[in-house]
Amino acid sequence: MDYDVQPTIDYFGWLYSNPEIGRQVNAEVVTKHDPLTTGEIFSYIKQESAKEAFFECTATIDDVVHGSAWYYISCSGCNSKATKGPTSLMCAKCGKVNITGVAQYRAKISVYDNSDQAIFVLLGYAGPQLTGKHASELVSTYFEANGNQGVNHEVPVPKALISTIGQRHKFCAKVTEHNLSGKTDL
């Protein structure tokens, strides 16, 4: 870990000021810093002893998966998915009603390396790192350009995300219980 770079300094400053978060860290989660191929990550998932893990993987984006929303509306406090209440947005995790919703990335991208192909889900800060723009900015720009389409209108995949096709990046791939149970590959 690079302890002298600003994002790491910021993270540890945040973690120090939020000690309750530090107590939630699961020591059972595996973190592997040596880069793996997508094939090696798939092999790990198939192991009977596999558990939640983080892996670094360098891959090339070859498509943005269409047919599902590329963003979700989150609670501005905890980033969990907000739900529609009778008159306002609510957050089940925070237990709050009448929350402010913020668009967050949840885009599925197809990636490949020399060994295999996988679908990664971009969440949180990974989207702005790839596109240079926050999801909320892209959603706002779309609605400003196209007028008020209504709350149920699906915003098409933005050019900022499509323009990442062909780019090679280092990804932090998180293997979760969802992957281990066979519900998704990666």
PDB file of C-alpha atoms in Angstrom, residues 7-181:
ATOM      1  CA  PRO A   7      -6.028   9.033  -1.546  1.00  0.00           C
ATOM      2  CA  THR A   8      -4.427   6.702   1.025  1.00  0.00           C
ATOM      3  CA  ILE A   9      -3.777   9.576   3.422  1.00  0.00           C
ATOM      4  CA  ASP A  10      -7.402  10.718   3.004  1.00  0.00           C
ATOM      5  CA  TYR A  11      -8.706   7.189   3.554  1.00  0.00           C
ATOM      6  CA  PHE A  12      -6.782   6.626   6.769  1.00  0.00           C
ATOM      7  CA  GLY A  13      -7.792  10.096   7.994  1.00  0.00           C
ATOM      8  CA  TRP A  14     -11.437   9.203   7.337  1.00  0.00           C
ATOM      9  CA  LEU A  15     -11.019   5.781   8.963  1.00  0.00           C
ATOM     10  CA  TYR A  16      -9.394   7.350  12.038  1.00  0.00           C
ATOM     11  CA  SER A  17     -12.291   9.804  12.389  1.00  0.00           C
ATOM     12  CA  ASN A  18     -14.841   6.947  12.016  1.00  0.00           C
ATOM     13  CA  PRO A  19     -13.590   4.235  14.416  1.00  0.00           C
ATOM     14  CA  GLU A  20     -16.940   2.398  14.327  1.00  0.00           C
ATOM     15  CA  ILE A  21     -16.229   1.578  10.661  1.00  0.00           C
ATOM     16  CA  GLY A  22     -12.842   0.093  11.562  1.00  0.00           C
ATOM     17  CA  ARG A  23     -14.514  -2.267  14.009  1.00  0.00           C
ATOM     18  CA  GLN A  24     -16.674  -3.613  11.166  1.00  0.00           C
ATOM     19  CA  VAL A  25     -13.665  -4.780   9.126  1.00  0.00           C
ATOM     20  CA  ASN A  26     -13.812  -8.513   8.539  1.00  0.00           C
ATOM     21  CA  ALA A  27     -10.383 -10.054   9.076  1.00  0.00           C
ATOM     22  CA  GLU A  28     -11.608 -13.125   7.172  1.00  0.00           C
ATOM     23  CA  VAL A  29     -11.723 -11.234   3.874  1.00  0.00           C
ATOM     24  CA  VAL A  30      -8.793 -12.055   1.605  1.00  0.00           C
ATOM     25  CA  THR A  31      -6.904  -9.228  -0.064  1.00  0.00           C
ATOM     26  CA  LYS A  32      -4.391 -10.147  -2.770  1.00  0.00           C
ATOM     27  CA  HIS A  33      -2.243  -7.301  -4.055  1.00  0.00           C
ATOM     28  CA  ASP A  34      -0.363  -9.268  -6.706  1.00  0.00           C
ATOM     29  CA  PRO A  35      -2.208  -8.851 -10.010  1.00  0.00           C
ATOM     30  CA  LEU A  36      -4.142 -11.890 -11.210  1.00  0.00           C
ATOM     31  CA  THR A  37      -5.684 -12.714 -14.560  1.00  0.00           C
ATOM     32  CA  THR A  38      -9.444 -13.011 -14.866  1.00  0.00           C
ATOM     33  CA  GLY A  39      -8.918 -16.750 -15.357  1.00  0.00           C
ATOM     34  CA  GLU A  40      -7.073 -16.976 -12.031  1.00  0.00           C
ATOM     35  CA  ILE A  41      -9.892 -15.088 -10.306  1.00  0.00           C
ATOM     36  CA  PHE A  42     -12.447 -17.498 -11.816  1.00  0.00           C
ATOM     37  CA  SER A  43     -10.328 -20.430 -10.570  1.00  0.00           C
ATOM     38  CA  TYR A  44     -10.337 -18.916  -7.082  1.00  0.00           C
ATOM     39  CA  ILE A  45     -14.141 -18.567  -7.145  1.00  0.00           C
ATOM     40  CA  LYS A  46     -14.509 -22.265  -7.994  1.00  0.00           C
ATOM     41  CA  GLN A  47     -12.447 -23.387  -4.979  1.00  0.00           C
ATOM     42  CA  GLU A  48     -14.505 -24.906  -2.195  1.00  0.00           C
ATOM     43  CA  SER A  49     -12.532 -22.941   0.410  1.00  0.00           C
ATOM     44  CA  ALA A  50     -13.015 -19.586  -1.373  1.00  0.00           C
ATOM     45  CA  LYS A  51     -14.317 -16.653   0.637  1.00  0.00           C
ATOM     46  CA  GLU A  52     -14.882 -12.973  -0.010  1.00  0.00           C
ATOM     47  CA  ALA A  53     -11.766 -11.404  -1.483  1.00  0.00           C
ATOM     48  CA  PHE A  54     -10.288  -8.434  -3.297  1.00  0.00           C
ATOM     49  CA  PHE A  55      -7.971  -8.915  -6.281  1.00  0.00           C
ATOM     50  CA  GLU A  56      -6.127  -6.629  -8.652  1.00  0.00           C
ATOM     51  CA  CYS A  57      -6.607  -7.415 -12.311  1.00  0.00           C
ATOM     52  CA  THR A  58      -5.468  -5.574 -15.433  1.00  0.00           C
ATOM     53  CA  ALA A  59      -7.956  -5.869 -18.280  1.00  0.00           C
ATOM     54  CA  THR A  60      -9.264  -4.089 -21.362  1.00  0.00           C
ATOM     55  CA  ILE A  61     -12.847  -2.844 -21.526  1.00  0.00           C
ATOM     56  CA  ASP A  62     -14.529  -4.232 -24.622  1.00  0.00           C
ATOM     57  CA  ASP A  63     -18.150  -3.232 -24.025  1.00  0.00           C
ATOM     58  CA  VAL A  64     -20.612  -1.532 -21.727  1.00  0.00           C
ATOM     59  CA  VAL A  65     -23.472  -3.946 -21.070  1.00  0.00           C
ATOM     60  CA  HIS A  66     -26.804  -2.534 -22.197  1.00  0.00           C
ATOM     61  CA  GLY A  67     -30.255  -3.611 -21.053  1.00  0.00           C
ATOM     62  CA  SER A  68     -29.951  -2.622 -17.420  1.00  0.00           C
ATOM     63  CA  ALA A  69     -29.561   0.720 -15.705  1.00  0.00           C
ATOM     64  CA  TRP A  70     -25.972   1.992 -15.480  1.00  0.00           C
ATOM     65  CA  TYR A  71     -26.659   3.910 -12.270  1.00  0.00           C
ATOM     66  CA  TYR A  72     -28.826   3.805  -9.175  1.00  0.00           C
ATOM     67  CA  ILE A  73     -30.163   6.436  -6.795  1.00  0.00           C
ATOM     68  CA  SER A  74     -28.427   6.209  -3.434  1.00  0.00           C
ATOM     69  CA  CYS A  75     -28.824   7.688   0.001  1.00  0.00           C
ATOM     70  CA  SER A  76     -26.526  10.705   0.205  1.00  0.00           C
ATOM     71  CA  GLY A  77     -25.532   9.620   3.713  1.00  0.00           C
ATOM     72  CA  CYS A  78     -24.456   5.997   3.262  1.00  0.00           C
ATOM     73  CA  ASN A  79     -24.592   5.343  -0.530  1.00  0.00           C
ATOM     74  CA  SER A  80     -27.023   2.419  -0.087  1.00  0.00           C
ATOM     75  CA  LYS A  81     -29.759   2.131  -2.680  1.00  0.00           C
ATOM     76  CA  ALA A  82     -32.632   4.479  -1.882  1.00  0.00           C
ATOM     77  CA  THR A  83     -36.201   3.230  -2.121  1.00  0.00           C
ATOM     78  CA  LYS A  84     -39.294   5.138  -3.146  1.00  0.00           C
ATOM     79  CA  GLY A  85     -41.666   5.808  -0.303  1.00  0.00           C
ATOM     80  CA  PRO A  86     -45.204   7.165  -0.665  1.00  0.00           C
ATOM     81  CA  THR A  87     -43.995  10.761  -0.921  1.00  0.00           C
ATOM     82  CA  SER A  88     -40.204  10.721  -0.683  1.00  0.00           C
ATOM     83  CA  LEU A  89     -37.044   8.656  -0.932  1.00  0.00           C
ATOM     84  CA  MET A  90     -36.126   6.452   2.021  1.00  0.00           C
ATOM     85  CA  CYS A  91     -33.016   4.586   3.146  1.00  0.00           C
ATOM     86  CA  ALA A  92     -33.504   1.184   4.744  1.00  0.00           C
ATOM     87  CA  LYS A  93     -29.895   1.041   5.939  1.00  0.00           C
ATOM     88  CA  CYS A  94     -29.957   4.448   7.698  1.00  0.00           C
ATOM     89  CA  GLY A  95     -33.629   4.140   8.614  1.00  0.00           C
ATOM     90  CA  LYS A  96     -34.236   7.677   7.367  1.00  0.00           C
ATOM     91  CA  VAL A  97     -37.135   9.015   5.328  1.00  0.00           C
ATOM     92  CA  ASN A  98     -37.146  12.065   3.077  1.00  0.00           C
ATOM     93  CA  ILE A  99     -33.502  11.579   2.121  1.00  0.00           C
ATOM     94  CA  THR A 100     -31.604  13.307  -0.647  1.00  0.00           C
ATOM     95  CA  GLY A 101     -30.943  10.910  -3.502  1.00  0.00           C
ATOM     96  CA  VAL A 102     -27.671  10.902  -5.421  1.00  0.00           C
ATOM     97  CA  ALA A 103     -26.957   9.040  -8.661  1.00  0.00           C
ATOM     98  CA  GLN A 104     -24.146   6.472  -8.284  1.00  0.00           C
ATOM     99  CA  TYR A 105     -22.525   4.171 -10.845  1.00  0.00           C
ATOM    100  CA  ARG A 106     -23.705   0.590 -11.144  1.00  0.00           C
ATOM    101  CA  ALA A 107     -22.584  -0.068 -14.688  1.00  0.00           C
ATOM    102  CA  LYS A 108     -21.783  -3.507 -16.033  1.00  0.00           C
ATOM    103  CA  ILE A 109     -18.738  -3.600 -18.281  1.00  0.00           C
ATOM    104  CA  SER A 110     -17.315  -6.480 -20.256  1.00  0.00           C
ATOM    105  CA  VAL A 111     -13.539  -6.817 -19.884  1.00  0.00           C
ATOM    106  CA  TYR A 112     -10.920  -9.203 -21.212  1.00  0.00           C
ATOM    107  CA  ASP A 113      -7.287 -10.047 -20.676  1.00  0.00           C
ATOM    108  CA  ASN A 114      -5.053 -12.703 -22.199  1.00  0.00           C
ATOM    109  CA  SER A 115      -6.752 -15.505 -20.267  1.00  0.00           C
ATOM    110  CA  ASP A 116     -10.493 -14.875 -20.163  1.00  0.00           C
ATOM    111  CA  GLN A 117     -13.402 -12.483 -20.348  1.00  0.00           C
ATOM    112  CA  ALA A 118     -15.535 -11.248 -17.446  1.00  0.00           C
ATOM    113  CA  ILE A 119     -18.327  -8.859 -16.552  1.00  0.00           C
ATOM    114  CA  PHE A 120     -17.330  -6.350 -13.881  1.00  0.00           C
ATOM    115  CA  VAL A 121     -19.806  -4.101 -12.092  1.00  0.00           C
ATOM    116  CA  LEU A 122     -18.537  -0.557 -11.622  1.00  0.00           C
ATOM    117  CA  LEU A 123     -19.572   0.747  -8.231  1.00  0.00           C
ATOM    118  CA  GLY A 124     -18.717   3.769  -6.160  1.00  0.00           C
ATOM    119  CA  TYR A 125     -15.555   5.618  -7.078  1.00  0.00           C
ATOM    120  CA  ALA A 126     -14.560   3.281  -9.917  1.00  0.00           C
ATOM    121  CA  GLY A 127     -16.931   5.039 -12.338  1.00  0.00           C
ATOM    122  CA  PRO A 128     -15.507   8.549 -11.933  1.00  0.00           C
ATOM    123  CA  GLN A 129     -11.979   7.123 -12.052  1.00  0.00           C
ATOM    124  CA  LEU A 130     -12.722   5.661 -15.497  1.00  0.00           C
ATOM    125  CA  THR A 131     -14.836   8.456 -16.983  1.00  0.00           C
ATOM    126  CA  GLY A 132     -13.644  11.538 -15.123  1.00  0.00           C
ATOM    127  CA  LYS A 133     -17.268  12.324 -14.259  1.00  0.00           C
ATOM    128  CA  HIS A 134     -19.583  11.457 -11.390  1.00  0.00           C
ATOM    129  CA  ALA A 135     -22.806   9.615 -12.238  1.00  0.00           C
ATOM    130  CA  SER A 136     -24.853  12.459 -10.731  1.00  0.00           C
ATOM    131  CA  GLU A 137     -23.230  14.910 -13.155  1.00  0.00           C
ATOM    132  CA  LEU A 138     -23.992  12.682 -16.161  1.00  0.00           C
ATOM    133  CA  VAL A 139     -27.617  12.132 -15.113  1.00  0.00           C
ATOM    134  CA  SER A 140     -28.149  15.862 -14.479  1.00  0.00           C
ATOM    135  CA  THR A 141     -26.615  16.757 -17.839  1.00  0.00           C
ATOM    136  CA  TYR A 142     -28.934  14.311 -19.610  1.00  0.00           C
ATOM    137  CA  PHE A 143     -32.086  15.685 -17.979  1.00  0.00           C
ATOM    138  CA  GLU A 144     -31.010  19.294 -18.577  1.00  0.00           C
ATOM    139  CA  ALA A 145     -30.524  18.523 -22.273  1.00  0.00           C
ATOM    140  CA  ASN A 146     -33.702  16.454 -22.688  1.00  0.00           C
ATOM    141  CA  GLY A 147     -36.170  18.135 -20.372  1.00  0.00           C
ATOM    142  CA  ASN A 148     -37.991  16.464 -17.536  1.00  0.00           C
ATOM    143  CA  GLN A 149     -38.653  12.920 -18.769  1.00  0.00           C
ATOM    144  CA  GLY A 150     -40.207  11.770 -15.497  1.00  0.00           C
ATOM    145  CA  VAL A 151     -38.810   9.807 -12.594  1.00  0.00           C
ATOM    146  CA  ASN A 152     -39.221   6.427 -14.300  1.00  0.00           C
ATOM    147  CA  HIS A 153     -37.360   7.426 -17.463  1.00  0.00           C
ATOM    148  CA  GLU A 154     -34.186   5.389 -17.990  1.00  0.00           C
ATOM    149  CA  VAL A 155     -31.150   7.487 -18.856  1.00  0.00           C
ATOM    150  CA  PRO A 156     -29.186   5.909 -21.724  1.00  0.00           C
ATOM    151  CA  VAL A 157     -25.561   4.895 -21.197  1.00  0.00           C
ATOM    152  CA  PRO A 158     -23.579   8.136 -21.472  1.00  0.00           C
ATOM    153  CA  LYS A 159     -20.802   8.754 -24.008  1.00  0.00           C
ATOM    154  CA  ALA A 160     -18.340   9.222 -21.139  1.00  0.00           C
ATOM    155  CA  LEU A 161     -18.836   5.561 -20.220  1.00  0.00           C
ATOM    156  CA  ILE A 162     -18.950   4.264 -23.795  1.00  0.00           C
ATOM    157  CA  SER A 163     -15.676   6.083 -24.544  1.00  0.00           C
ATOM    158  CA  THR A 164     -13.894   3.772 -22.074  1.00  0.00           C
ATOM    159  CA  ILE A 165     -14.272   0.875 -24.540  1.00  0.00           C
ATOM    160  CA  GLY A 166     -10.809  -0.165 -25.690  1.00  0.00           C
ATOM    161  CA  GLN A 167      -9.075   1.272 -22.617  1.00  0.00           C
ATOM    162  CA  ARG A 168      -6.853  -0.933 -20.469  1.00  0.00           C
ATOM    163  CA  HIS A 169      -7.083  -0.419 -16.708  1.00  0.00           C
ATOM    164  CA  LYS A 170      -6.065  -1.951 -13.410  1.00  0.00           C
ATOM    165  CA  PHE A 171      -9.240  -3.008 -11.589  1.00  0.00           C
ATOM    166  CA  CYS A 172      -9.868  -3.932  -7.982  1.00  0.00           C
ATOM    167  CA  ALA A 173     -12.181  -6.924  -8.367  1.00  0.00           C
ATOM    168  CA  LYS A 174     -14.253  -7.778  -5.307  1.00  0.00           C
ATOM    169  CA  VAL A 175     -15.426 -11.370  -5.062  1.00  0.00           C
ATOM    170  CA  THR A 176     -18.516 -11.510  -2.844  1.00  0.00           C
ATOM    171  CA  GLU A 177     -20.828 -14.180  -1.496  1.00  0.00           C
ATOM    172  CA  HIS A 178     -23.007 -13.370  -4.514  1.00  0.00           C
ATOM    173  CA  ASN A 179     -20.207 -14.611  -6.813  1.00  0.00           C
ATOM    174  CA  LEU A 180     -19.332 -17.587  -4.615  1.00  0.00           C
ATOM    175  CA  SER A 181     -22.938 -18.807  -4.543  1.00  0.00           C
TER     176      SER A 181
END
